[in-house]
């Protein structure tokens, strides 16, 4: 067993040495360090400035509770030593592989361990204890920058918005209107706080809409946008939704409905975490599209990113 911990220690030292240099050079303070790199250590480790978020992937480990506790304590001690983060600033989660985004909407604790972190000069609230996810998806760091670069003078719609990070970037890019849509009022409130944190409080420019996105897109609307961000869960059967969302089955309809809400020449960013996803290009009504998965993969996710990202023009 000690040999395995030595492997874990060596792996962490190597990865941290490499990634921390790149992060410092790019001015990035929140990034992923480790994601199940070694089969014996099924952990996801992310650094949020001076704190660590550690998620253990649930699996059959054939250890007694006591043995597992000892294994985990030792793994956390290695993390603390290598990364110079005291154990009281390490936040641990057990991550079960659930379909869809249902786990996200379940409050796991009430500790409310919230902090403000920075990304590309913008501020975001993260919560490292109460939910399965932290409130900031680090893998879309570069995609958010693209949205900011295109947003000046534009109307932007952010669908399945989660905590509104794309909305913050759009506002920072000078968007004249940003509409943020999510089914969860908890996350919409979080999104509103994120925008306010960055000084974006004009209720006429920044609107927060609680809605089931599938139903929202079916409703007639006279509003056309210049940019739409569509980042749905892979699968969802929440009680608050009118029907089930299956992204492989539903993506053509969702994408075409979004394209219908764009001005001619408008842009749609579409992303999915479904590993086996296949884009049905034949039935999508775009004038052009590009696979920007690789171009939007940050340095800390190279070789370990399991999501797709596409850029459509109406």
JSON list of C-alpha atoms in Angstrom, two decimals, residues 78-281:
[
{"chain": "A", "resi": 78, "resn": "UNK", "atom": "CA", "xyz": [-0.35, 13.83, 0.96]},
{"chain": "A", "resi": 79, "resn": "UNK", "atom": "CA", "xyz": [-2.41, 16.52, -0.77]},
{"chain": "A", "resi": 80, "resn": "UNK", "atom": "CA", "xyz": [-1.92, 18.89, 2.15]},
{"chain": "A", "resi": 81, "resn": "UNK", "atom": "CA", "xyz": [1.85, 18.37, 2.18]},
{"chain": "A", "resi": 82, "resn": "UNK", "atom": "CA", "xyz": [2.47, 18.59, -1.57]},
{"chain": "A", "resi": 83, "resn": "UNK", "atom": "CA", "xyz": [0.21, 21.59, -2.16]},
{"chain": "A", "resi": 84, "resn": "UNK", "atom": "CA", "xyz": [0.94, 23.37, 1.13]},
{"chain": "A", "resi": 85, "resn": "UNK", "atom": "CA", "xyz": [-2.76, 23.62, 1.95]},
{"chain": "A", "resi": 86, "resn": "UNK", "atom": "CA", "xyz": [-3.74, 23.04, 5.61]},
{"chain": "A", "resi": 87, "resn": "UNK", "atom": "CA", "xyz": [-6.28, 20.26, 6.07]},
{"chain": "A", "resi": 88, "resn": "UNK", "atom": "CA", "xyz": [-8.86, 22.74, 7.41]},
{"chain": "A", "resi": 89, "resn": "UNK", "atom": "CA", "xyz": [-8.88, 24.36, 3.95]},
{"chain": "A", "resi": 90, "resn": "UNK", "atom": "CA", "xyz": [-9.53, 21.05, 2.16]},
{"chain": "A", "resi": 91, "resn": "UNK", "atom": "CA", "xyz": [-13.18, 20.35, 1.33]},
{"chain": "A", "resi": 92, "resn": "UNK", "atom": "CA", "xyz": [-14.18, 16.77, 0.58]},
{"chain": "A", "resi": 93, "resn": "UNK", "atom": "CA", "xyz": [-17.12, 15.40, -1.42]},
{"chain": "A", "resi": 94, "resn": "UNK", "atom": "CA", "xyz": [-18.27, 11.91, -2.40]},
{"chain": "A", "resi": 95, "resn": "UNK", "atom": "CA", "xyz": [-19.16, 12.18, -6.08]},
{"chain": "A", "resi": 96, "resn": "UNK", "atom": "CA", "xyz": [-21.62, 9.59, -7.36]},
{"chain": "A", "resi": 97, "resn": "UNK", "atom": "CA", "xyz": [-21.97, 9.27, -11.10]},
{"chain": "A", "resi": 98, "resn": "UNK", "atom": "CA", "xyz": [-25.60, 10.29, -11.46]},
{"chain": "A", "resi": 99, "resn": "UNK", "atom": "CA", "xyz": [-27.16, 10.96, -14.84]},
{"chain": "A", "resi": 100, "resn": "UNK", "atom": "CA", "xyz": [-28.02, 14.55, -15.57]},
{"chain": "A", "resi": 101, "resn": "UNK", "atom": "CA", "xyz": [-27.85, 17.48, -13.24]},
{"chain": "A", "resi": 102, "resn": "UNK", "atom": "CA", "xyz": [-30.16, 16.20, -10.51]},
{"chain": "A", "resi": 103, "resn": "UNK", "atom": "CA", "xyz": [-27.40, 15.93, -7.94]},
{"chain": "A", "resi": 104, "resn": "UNK", "atom": "CA", "xyz": [-26.50, 19.55, -8.51]},
{"chain": "A", "resi": 105, "resn": "UNK", "atom": "CA", "xyz": [-29.88, 20.72, -7.32]},
{"chain": "A", "resi": 106, "resn": "UNK", "atom": "CA", "xyz": [-29.66, 18.85, -4.04]},
{"chain": "A", "resi": 107, "resn": "UNK", "atom": "CA", "xyz": [-28.19, 20.75, -1.14]},
{"chain": "A", "resi": 108, "resn": "UNK", "atom": "CA", "xyz": [-25.79, 18.37, 0.57]},
{"chain": "A", "resi": 109, "resn": "UNK", "atom": "CA", "xyz": [-24.94, 20.49, 3.61]},
{"chain": "A", "resi": 110, "resn": "UNK", "atom": "CA", "xyz": [-25.84, 23.80, 5.18]},
{"chain": "A", "resi": 111, "resn": "UNK", "atom": "CA", "xyz": [-22.32, 24.91, 6.05]},
{"chain": "A", "resi": 112, "resn": "UNK", "atom": "CA", "xyz": [-22.39, 27.74, 3.49]},
{"chain": "A", "resi": 113, "resn": "UNK", "atom": "CA", "xyz": [-18.64, 27.76, 2.99]},
{"chain": "A", "resi": 114, "resn": "UNK", "atom": "CA", "xyz": [-18.68, 30.52, 0.37]},
{"chain": "A", "resi": 115, "resn": "UNK", "atom": "CA", "xyz": [-15.72, 32.48, -0.91]},
{"chain": "A", "resi": 116, "resn": "UNK", "atom": "CA", "xyz": [-15.08, 34.95, -3.68]},
{"chain": "A", "resi": 117, "resn": "UNK", "atom": "CA", "xyz": [-12.49, 33.86, -6.25]},
{"chain": "A", "resi": 118, "resn": "UNK", "atom": "CA", "xyz": [-11.21, 35.64, -9.34]},
{"chain": "A", "resi": 119, "resn": "UNK", "atom": "CA", "xyz": [-11.00, 34.50, -12.94]},
{"chain": "A", "resi": 120, "resn": "UNK", "atom": "CA", "xyz": [-9.69, 36.78, -15.69]},
{"chain": "A", "resi": 121, "resn": "UNK", "atom": "CA", "xyz": [-10.29, 39.84, -13.52]},
{"chain": "A", "resi": 122, "resn": "UNK", "atom": "CA", "xyz": [-13.89, 38.86, -12.68]},
{"chain": "A", "resi": 123, "resn": "UNK", "atom": "CA", "xyz": [-15.26, 37.75, -9.31]},
{"chain": "A", "resi": 124, "resn": "UNK", "atom": "CA", "xyz": [-17.29, 34.61, -8.61]},
{"chain": "A", "resi": 125, "resn": "UNK", "atom": "CA", "xyz": [-18.84, 33.08, -5.51]},
{"chain": "A", "resi": 126, "resn": "UNK", "atom": "CA", "xyz": [-17.87, 29.46, -4.98]},
{"chain": "A", "resi": 127, "resn": "UNK", "atom": "CA", "xyz": [-19.28, 27.11, -2.38]},
{"chain": "A", "resi": 128, "resn": "UNK", "atom": "CA", "xyz": [-16.95, 24.23, -1.59]},
{"chain": "A", "resi": 129, "resn": "UNK", "atom": "CA", "xyz": [-19.15, 22.32, 0.84]},
{"chain": "A", "resi": 130, "resn": "UNK", "atom": "CA", "xyz": [-22.89, 22.57, 0.30]},
{"chain": "A", "resi": 131, "resn": "UNK", "atom": "CA", "xyz": [-23.39, 21.26, -3.25]},
{"chain": "A", "resi": 132, "resn": "UNK", "atom": "CA", "xyz": [-21.90, 18.59, -5.47]},
{"chain": "A", "resi": 133, "resn": "UNK", "atom": "CA", "xyz": [-20.40, 21.24, -7.76]},
{"chain": "A", "resi": 134, "resn": "UNK", "atom": "CA", "xyz": [-18.64, 24.39, -6.62]},
{"chain": "A", "resi": 135, "resn": "UNK", "atom": "CA", "xyz": [-20.49, 26.99, -8.68]},
{"chain": "A", "resi": 136, "resn": "UNK", "atom": "CA", "xyz": [-17.75, 27.55, -11.26]},
{"chain": "A", "resi": 137, "resn": "UNK", "atom": "CA", "xyz": [-17.10, 25.02, -14.03]},
{"chain": "A", "resi": 138, "resn": "UNK", "atom": "CA", "xyz": [-13.38, 25.43, -14.65]},
{"chain": "A", "resi": 139, "resn": "UNK", "atom": "CA", "xyz": [-13.38, 23.59, -17.98]},
{"chain": "A", "resi": 140, "resn": "UNK", "atom": "CA", "xyz": [-15.24, 26.47, -19.69]},
{"chain": "A", "resi": 141, "resn": "UNK", "atom": "CA", "xyz": [-12.70, 29.15, -18.75]},
{"chain": "A", "resi": 142, "resn": "UNK", "atom": "CA", "xyz": [-11.67, 29.71, -22.39]},
{"chain": "A", "resi": 143, "resn": "UNK", "atom": "CA", "xyz": [-15.23, 29.43, -23.72]},
{"chain": "A", "resi": 144, "resn": "UNK", "atom": "CA", "xyz": [-16.29, 32.20, -21.35]},
{"chain": "A", "resi": 145, "resn": "UNK", "atom": "CA", "xyz": [-13.47, 34.39, -22.68]},
{"chain": "A", "resi": 146, "resn": "UNK", "atom": "CA", "xyz": [-14.77, 33.88, -26.24]},
{"chain": "A", "resi": 147, "resn": "UNK", "atom": "CA", "xyz": [-18.23, 35.00, -25.18]},
{"chain": "A", "resi": 148, "resn": "UNK", "atom": "CA", "xyz": [-16.79, 38.11, -23.53]},
{"chain": "A", "resi": 149, "resn": "UNK", "atom": "CA", "xyz": [-14.80, 38.98, -26.66]},
{"chain": "A", "resi": 150, "resn": "UNK", "atom": "CA", "xyz": [-17.96, 38.86, -28.82]},
{"chain": "A", "resi": 151, "resn": "UNK", "atom": "CA", "xyz": [-20.41, 40.55, -26.44]},
{"chain": "A", "resi": 152, "resn": "UNK", "atom": "CA", "xyz": [-19.85, 44.29, -26.89]},
{"chain": "A", "resi": 153, "resn": "UNK", "atom": "CA", "xyz": [-23.12, 45.95, -27.90]},
{"chain": "A", "resi": 154, "resn": "UNK", "atom": "CA", "xyz": [-24.84, 42.55, -28.17]},
{"chain": "A", "resi": 155, "resn": "UNK", "atom": "CA", "xyz": [-27.93, 40.87, -26.72]},
{"chain": "A", "resi": 156, "resn": "UNK", "atom": "CA", "xyz": [-27.00, 37.62, -24.98]},
{"chain": "A", "resi": 157, "resn": "UNK", "atom": "CA", "xyz": [-29.14, 34.68, -23.82]},
{"chain": "A", "resi": 158, "resn": "UNK", "atom": "CA", "xyz": [-27.63, 32.20, -21.34]},
{"chain": "A", "resi": 159, "resn": "UNK", "atom": "CA", "xyz": [-29.64, 28.95, -21.13]},
{"chain": "A", "resi": 160, "resn": "UNK", "atom": "CA", "xyz": [-29.22, 26.28, -18.43]},
{"chain": "A", "resi": 161, "resn": "UNK", "atom": "CA", "xyz": [-27.22, 29.09, -16.87]},
{"chain": "A", "resi": 162, "resn": "UNK", "atom": "CA", "xyz": [-26.32, 27.41, -13.54]},
{"chain": "A", "resi": 163, "resn": "UNK", "atom": "CA", "xyz": [-24.63, 30.20, -11.50]},
{"chain": "A", "resi": 164, "resn": "UNK", "atom": "CA", "xyz": [-24.39, 32.62, -14.41]},
{"chain": "A", "resi": 165, "resn": "UNK", "atom": "CA", "xyz": [-20.66, 32.65, -15.12]},
{"chain": "A", "resi": 166, "resn": "UNK", "atom": "CA", "xyz": [-21.26, 33.10, -18.87]},
{"chain": "A", "resi": 167, "resn": "UNK", "atom": "CA", "xyz": [-23.63, 35.95, -18.04]},
{"chain": "A", "resi": 168, "resn": "UNK", "atom": "CA", "xyz": [-20.92, 37.69, -15.99]},
{"chain": "A", "resi": 169, "resn": "UNK", "atom": "CA", "xyz": [-18.47, 37.42, -18.89]},
{"chain": "A", "resi": 170, "resn": "UNK", "atom": "CA", "xyz": [-21.08, 38.71, -21.37]},
{"chain": "A", "resi": 171, "resn": "UNK", "atom": "CA", "xyz": [-21.83, 41.70, -19.13]},
{"chain": "A", "resi": 172, "resn": "UNK", "atom": "CA", "xyz": [-18.10, 42.35, -18.71]},
{"chain": "A", "resi": 173, "resn": "UNK", "atom": "CA", "xyz": [-17.75, 42.29, -22.49]},
{"chain": "A", "resi": 174, "resn": "UNK", "atom": "CA", "xyz": [-20.23, 45.14, -22.81]},
{"chain": "A", "resi": 175, "resn": "UNK", "atom": "CA", "xyz": [-23.45, 43.30, -23.69]},
{"chain": "A", "resi": 176, "resn": "UNK", "atom": "CA", "xyz": [-26.46, 45.63, -23.85]},
{"chain": "A", "resi": 177, "resn": "UNK", "atom": "CA", "xyz": [-28.76, 42.89, -22.55]},
{"chain": "A", "resi": 178, "resn": "UNK", "atom": "CA", "xyz": [-28.10, 39.59, -20.78]},
{"chain": "A", "resi": 179, "resn": "UNK", "atom": "CA", "xyz": [-30.99, 37.18, -20.11]},
{"chain": "A", "resi": 180, "resn": "UNK", "atom": "CA", "xyz": [-30.12, 34.35, -17.71]},
{"chain": "A", "resi": 181, "resn": "UNK", "atom": "CA", "xyz": [-32.42, 31.30, -17.70]},
{"chain": "A", "resi": 182, "resn": "UNK", "atom": "CA", "xyz": [-32.38, 28.34, -15.34]},
{"chain": "A", "resi": 183, "resn": "UNK", "atom": "CA", "xyz": [-34.99, 26.11, -13.72]},
{"chain": "A", "resi": 184, "resn": "UNK", "atom": "CA", "xyz": [-33.46, 26.50, -10.25]},
{"chain": "A", "resi": 185, "resn": "UNK", "atom": "CA", "xyz": [-34.23, 29.68, -8.34]},
{"chain": "A", "resi": 186, "resn": "UNK", "atom": "CA", "xyz": [-31.31, 28.82, -6.05]},
{"chain": "A", "resi": 187, "resn": "UNK", "atom": "CA", "xyz": [-28.86, 29.03, -8.93]},
{"chain": "A", "resi": 188, "resn": "UNK", "atom": "CA", "xyz": [-30.56, 32.06, -10.48]},
{"chain": "A", "resi": 189, "resn": "UNK", "atom": "CA", "xyz": [-30.13, 33.87, -7.16]},
{"chain": "A", "resi": 190, "resn": "UNK", "atom": "CA", "xyz": [-26.49, 32.78, -7.15]},
{"chain": "A", "resi": 191, "resn": "UNK", "atom": "CA", "xyz": [-26.13, 34.11, -10.72]},
{"chain": "A", "resi": 192, "resn": "UNK", "atom": "CA", "xyz": [-27.65, 37.43, -9.70]},
{"chain": "A", "resi": 193, "resn": "UNK", "atom": "CA", "xyz": [-25.18, 37.68, -6.81]},
{"chain": "A", "resi": 194, "resn": "UNK", "atom": "CA", "xyz": [-22.30, 36.90, -9.18]},
{"chain": "A", "resi": 195, "resn": "UNK", "atom": "CA", "xyz": [-23.31, 39.71, -11.53]},
{"chain": "A", "resi": 196, "resn": "UNK", "atom": "CA", "xyz": [-23.81, 42.13, -8.62]},
{"chain": "A", "resi": 197, "resn": "UNK", "atom": "CA", "xyz": [-20.38, 41.19, -7.29]},
{"chain": "A", "resi": 198, "resn": "UNK", "atom": "CA", "xyz": [-18.95, 42.57, -10.53]},
{"chain": "A", "resi": 199, "resn": "UNK", "atom": "CA", "xyz": [-21.08, 45.71, -10.50]},
{"chain": "A", "resi": 200, "resn": "UNK", "atom": "CA", "xyz": [-23.76, 44.53, -12.96]},
{"chain": "A", "resi": 201, "resn": "UNK", "atom": "CA", "xyz": [-27.02, 45.41, -11.22]},
{"chain": "A", "resi": 202, "resn": "UNK", "atom": "CA", "xyz": [-29.17, 47.18, -13.83]},
{"chain": "A", "resi": 203, "resn": "UNK", "atom": "CA", "xyz": [-32.44, 45.20, -13.76]},
{"chain": "A", "resi": 204, "resn": "UNK", "atom": "CA", "xyz": [-33.36, 46.39, -17.25]},
{"chain": "A", "resi": 205, "resn": "UNK", "atom": "CA", "xyz": [-30.12, 45.05, -18.77]},
{"chain": "A", "resi": 206, "resn": "UNK", "atom": "CA", "xyz": [-29.63, 41.91, -16.67]},
{"chain": "A", "resi": 207, "resn": "UNK", "atom": "CA", "xyz": [-32.71, 39.72, -16.33]},
{"chain": "A", "resi": 208, "resn": "UNK", "atom": "CA", "xyz": [-33.05, 36.41, -14.48]},
{"chain": "A", "resi": 209, "resn": "UNK", "atom": "CA", "xyz": [-35.74, 34.06, -15.73]},
{"chain": "A", "resi": 210, "resn": "UNK", "atom": "CA", "xyz": [-36.81, 30.93, -13.79]},
{"chain": "A", "resi": 211, "resn": "UNK", "atom": "CA", "xyz": [-37.93, 28.47, -16.46]},
{"chain": "A", "resi": 212, "resn": "UNK", "atom": "CA", "xyz": [-37.67, 24.95, -17.82]},
{"chain": "A", "resi": 213, "resn": "UNK", "atom": "CA", "xyz": [-35.53, 25.69, -20.89]},
{"chain": "A", "resi": 214, "resn": "UNK", "atom": "CA", "xyz": [-37.28, 23.14, -23.10]},
{"chain": "A", "resi": 215, "resn": "UNK", "atom": "CA", "xyz": [-40.63, 24.77, -22.36]},
{"chain": "A", "resi": 216, "resn": "UNK", "atom": "CA", "xyz": [-39.11, 28.28, -22.58]},
{"chain": "A", "resi": 217, "resn": "UNK", "atom": "CA", "xyz": [-37.80, 27.66, -26.09]},
{"chain": "A", "resi": 218, "resn": "UNK", "atom": "CA", "xyz": [-41.17, 26.30, -27.25]},
{"chain": "A", "resi": 219, "resn": "UNK", "atom": "CA", "xyz": [-42.94, 29.51, -26.28]},
{"chain": "A", "resi": 220, "resn": "UNK", "atom": "CA", "xyz": [-43.25, 32.19, -28.98]},
{"chain": "A", "resi": 221, "resn": "UNK", "atom": "CA", "xyz": [-40.97, 35.21, -28.55]},
{"chain": "A", "resi": 222, "resn": "UNK", "atom": "CA", "xyz": [-40.33, 38.40, -30.51]},
{"chain": "A", "resi": 223, "resn": "UNK", "atom": "CA", "xyz": [-36.90, 38.88, -28.90]},
{"chain": "A", "resi": 224, "resn": "UNK", "atom": "CA", "xyz": [-33.89, 38.02, -31.06]},
{"chain": "A", "resi": 225, "resn": "UNK", "atom": "CA", "xyz": [-30.37, 37.68, -29.67]},
{"chain": "A", "resi": 226, "resn": "UNK", "atom": "CA", "xyz": [-26.87, 38.07, -31.06]},
{"chain": "A", "resi": 227, "resn": "UNK", "atom": "CA", "xyz": [-25.30, 35.38, -28.86]},
{"chain": "A", "resi": 228, "resn": "UNK", "atom": "CA", "xyz": [-26.85, 32.34, -27.16]},
{"chain": "A", "resi": 229, "resn": "UNK", "atom": "CA", "xyz": [-25.06, 29.98, -24.78]},
{"chain": "A", "resi": 230, "resn": "UNK", "atom": "CA", "xyz": [-26.63, 26.51, -24.55]},
{"chain": "A", "resi": 231, "resn": "UNK", "atom": "CA", "xyz": [-24.95, 24.23, -22.00]},
{"chain": "A", "resi": 232, "resn": "UNK", "atom": "CA", "xyz": [-27.57, 21.63, -20.97]},
{"chain": "A", "resi": 233, "resn": "UNK", "atom": "CA", "xyz": [-27.17, 18.59, -18.73]},
{"chain": "A", "resi": 234, "resn": "UNK", "atom": "CA", "xyz": [-26.79, 15.24, -20.46]},
{"chain": "A", "resi": 235, "resn": "UNK", "atom": "CA", "xyz": [-30.01, 13.95, -18.96]},
{"chain": "A", "resi": 236, "resn": "UNK", "atom": "CA", "xyz": [-32.61, 15.37, -16.60]},
{"chain": "A", "resi": 237, "resn": "UNK", "atom": "CA", "xyz": [-35.97, 14.19, -15.33]},
{"chain": "A", "resi": 238, "resn": "UNK", "atom": "CA", "xyz": [-36.50, 16.76, -12.63]},
{"chain": "A", "resi": 239, "resn": "UNK", "atom": "CA", "xyz": [-40.04, 17.05, -11.27]},
{"chain": "A", "resi": 240, "resn": "UNK", "atom": "CA", "xyz": [-39.95, 20.71, -12.20]},
{"chain": "A", "resi": 241, "resn": "UNK", "atom": "CA", "xyz": [-39.57, 19.86, -15.89]},
{"chain": "A", "resi": 242, "resn": "UNK", "atom": "CA", "xyz": [-42.57, 19.06, -18.06]},
{"chain": "A", "resi": 243, "resn": "UNK", "atom": "CA", "xyz": [-40.74, 16.20, -19.74]},
{"chain": "A", "resi": 244, "resn": "UNK", "atom": "CA", "xyz": [-37.41, 14.39, -19.77]},
{"chain": "A", "resi": 245, "resn": "UNK", "atom": "CA", "xyz": [-34.31, 15.94, -21.31]},
{"chain": "A", "resi": 246, "resn": "UNK", "atom": "CA", "xyz": [-32.03, 13.56, -23.20]},
{"chain": "A", "resi": 247, "resn": "UNK", "atom": "CA", "xyz": [-29.33, 15.58, -24.96]},
{"chain": "A", "resi": 248, "resn": "UNK", "atom": "CA", "xyz": [-28.52, 13.04, -27.68]},
{"chain": "A", "resi": 249, "resn": "UNK", "atom": "CA", "xyz": [-32.19, 12.75, -28.60]},
{"chain": "A", "resi": 250, "resn": "UNK", "atom": "CA", "xyz": [-33.10, 16.42, -28.08]},
{"chain": "A", "resi": 251, "resn": "UNK", "atom": "CA", "xyz": [-30.06, 18.40, -29.25]},
{"chain": "A", "resi": 252, "resn": "UNK", "atom": "CA", "xyz": [-31.25, 19.04, -32.82]},
{"chain": "A", "resi": 253, "resn": "UNK", "atom": "CA", "xyz": [-34.55, 20.54, -31.65]},
{"chain": "A", "resi": 254, "resn": "UNK", "atom": "CA", "xyz": [-32.85, 22.62, -28.93]},
{"chain": "A", "resi": 255, "resn": "UNK", "atom": "CA", "xyz": [-30.16, 23.92, -31.28]},
{"chain": "A", "resi": 256, "resn": "UNK", "atom": "CA", "xyz": [-32.64, 24.78, -34.04]},
{"chain": "A", "resi": 257, "resn": "UNK", "atom": "CA", "xyz": [-34.92, 26.55, -31.55]},
{"chain": "A", "resi": 258, "resn": "UNK", "atom": "CA", "xyz": [-31.93, 28.61, -30.41]},
{"chain": "A", "resi": 259, "resn": "UNK", "atom": "CA", "xyz": [-30.94, 29.41, -34.00]},
{"chain": "A", "resi": 260, "resn": "UNK", "atom": "CA", "xyz": [-34.51, 30.67, -34.57]},
{"chain": "A", "resi": 261, "resn": "UNK", "atom": "CA", "xyz": [-33.95, 33.16, -31.73]},
{"chain": "A", "resi": 262, "resn": "UNK", "atom": "CA", "xyz": [-30.78, 34.58, -33.23]},
{"chain": "A", "resi": 263, "resn": "UNK", "atom": "CA", "xyz": [-30.40, 37.57, -35.52]},
{"chain": "A", "resi": 264, "resn": "UNK", "atom": "CA", "xyz": [-29.00, 36.56, -38.94]},
{"chain": "A", "resi": 265, "resn": "UNK", "atom": "CA", "xyz": [-25.25, 36.16, -38.42]},
{"chain": "A", "resi": 266, "resn": "UNK", "atom": "CA", "xyz": [-25.77, 35.55, -34.68]},
{"chain": "A", "resi": 267, "resn": "UNK", "atom": "CA", "xyz": [-23.68, 33.04, -32.72]},
{"chain": "A", "resi": 268, "resn": "UNK", "atom": "CA", "xyz": [-24.62, 29.96, -30.70]},
{"chain": "A", "resi": 269, "resn": "UNK", "atom": "CA", "xyz": [-22.23, 28.21, -28.31]},
{"chain": "A", "resi": 270, "resn": "UNK", "atom": "CA", "xyz": [-23.40, 24.66, -27.57]},
{"chain": "A", "resi": 271, "resn": "UNK", "atom": "CA", "xyz": [-21.70, 22.32, -25.15]},
{"chain": "A", "resi": 272, "resn": "UNK", "atom": "CA", "xyz": [-22.42, 18.87, -23.73]},
{"chain": "A", "resi": 273, "resn": "UNK", "atom": "CA", "xyz": [-20.68, 16.54, -21.28]},
{"chain": "A", "resi": 274, "resn": "UNK", "atom": "CA", "xyz": [-22.13, 13.39, -22.87]},
{"chain": "A", "resi": 275, "resn": "UNK", "atom": "CA", "xyz": [-19.04, 11.35, -23.76]},
{"chain": "A", "resi": 276, "resn": "UNK", "atom": "CA", "xyz": [-20.72, 9.38, -26.55]},
{"chain": "A", "resi": 277, "resn": "UNK", "atom": "CA", "xyz": [-22.37, 12.43, -28.08]},
{"chain": "A", "resi": 278, "resn": "UNK", "atom": "CA", "xyz": [-22.73, 12.54, -31.88]},
{"chain": "A", "resi": 279, "resn": "UNK", "atom": "CA", "xyz": [-23.75, 15.84, -33.49]},
{"chain": "A", "resi": 280, "resn": "UNK", "atom": "CA", "xyz": [-26.51, 15.39, -36.07]},
{"chain": "A", "resi": 281, "resn": "UNK", "atom": "CA", "xyz": [-25.19, 17.95, -38.55]}
]
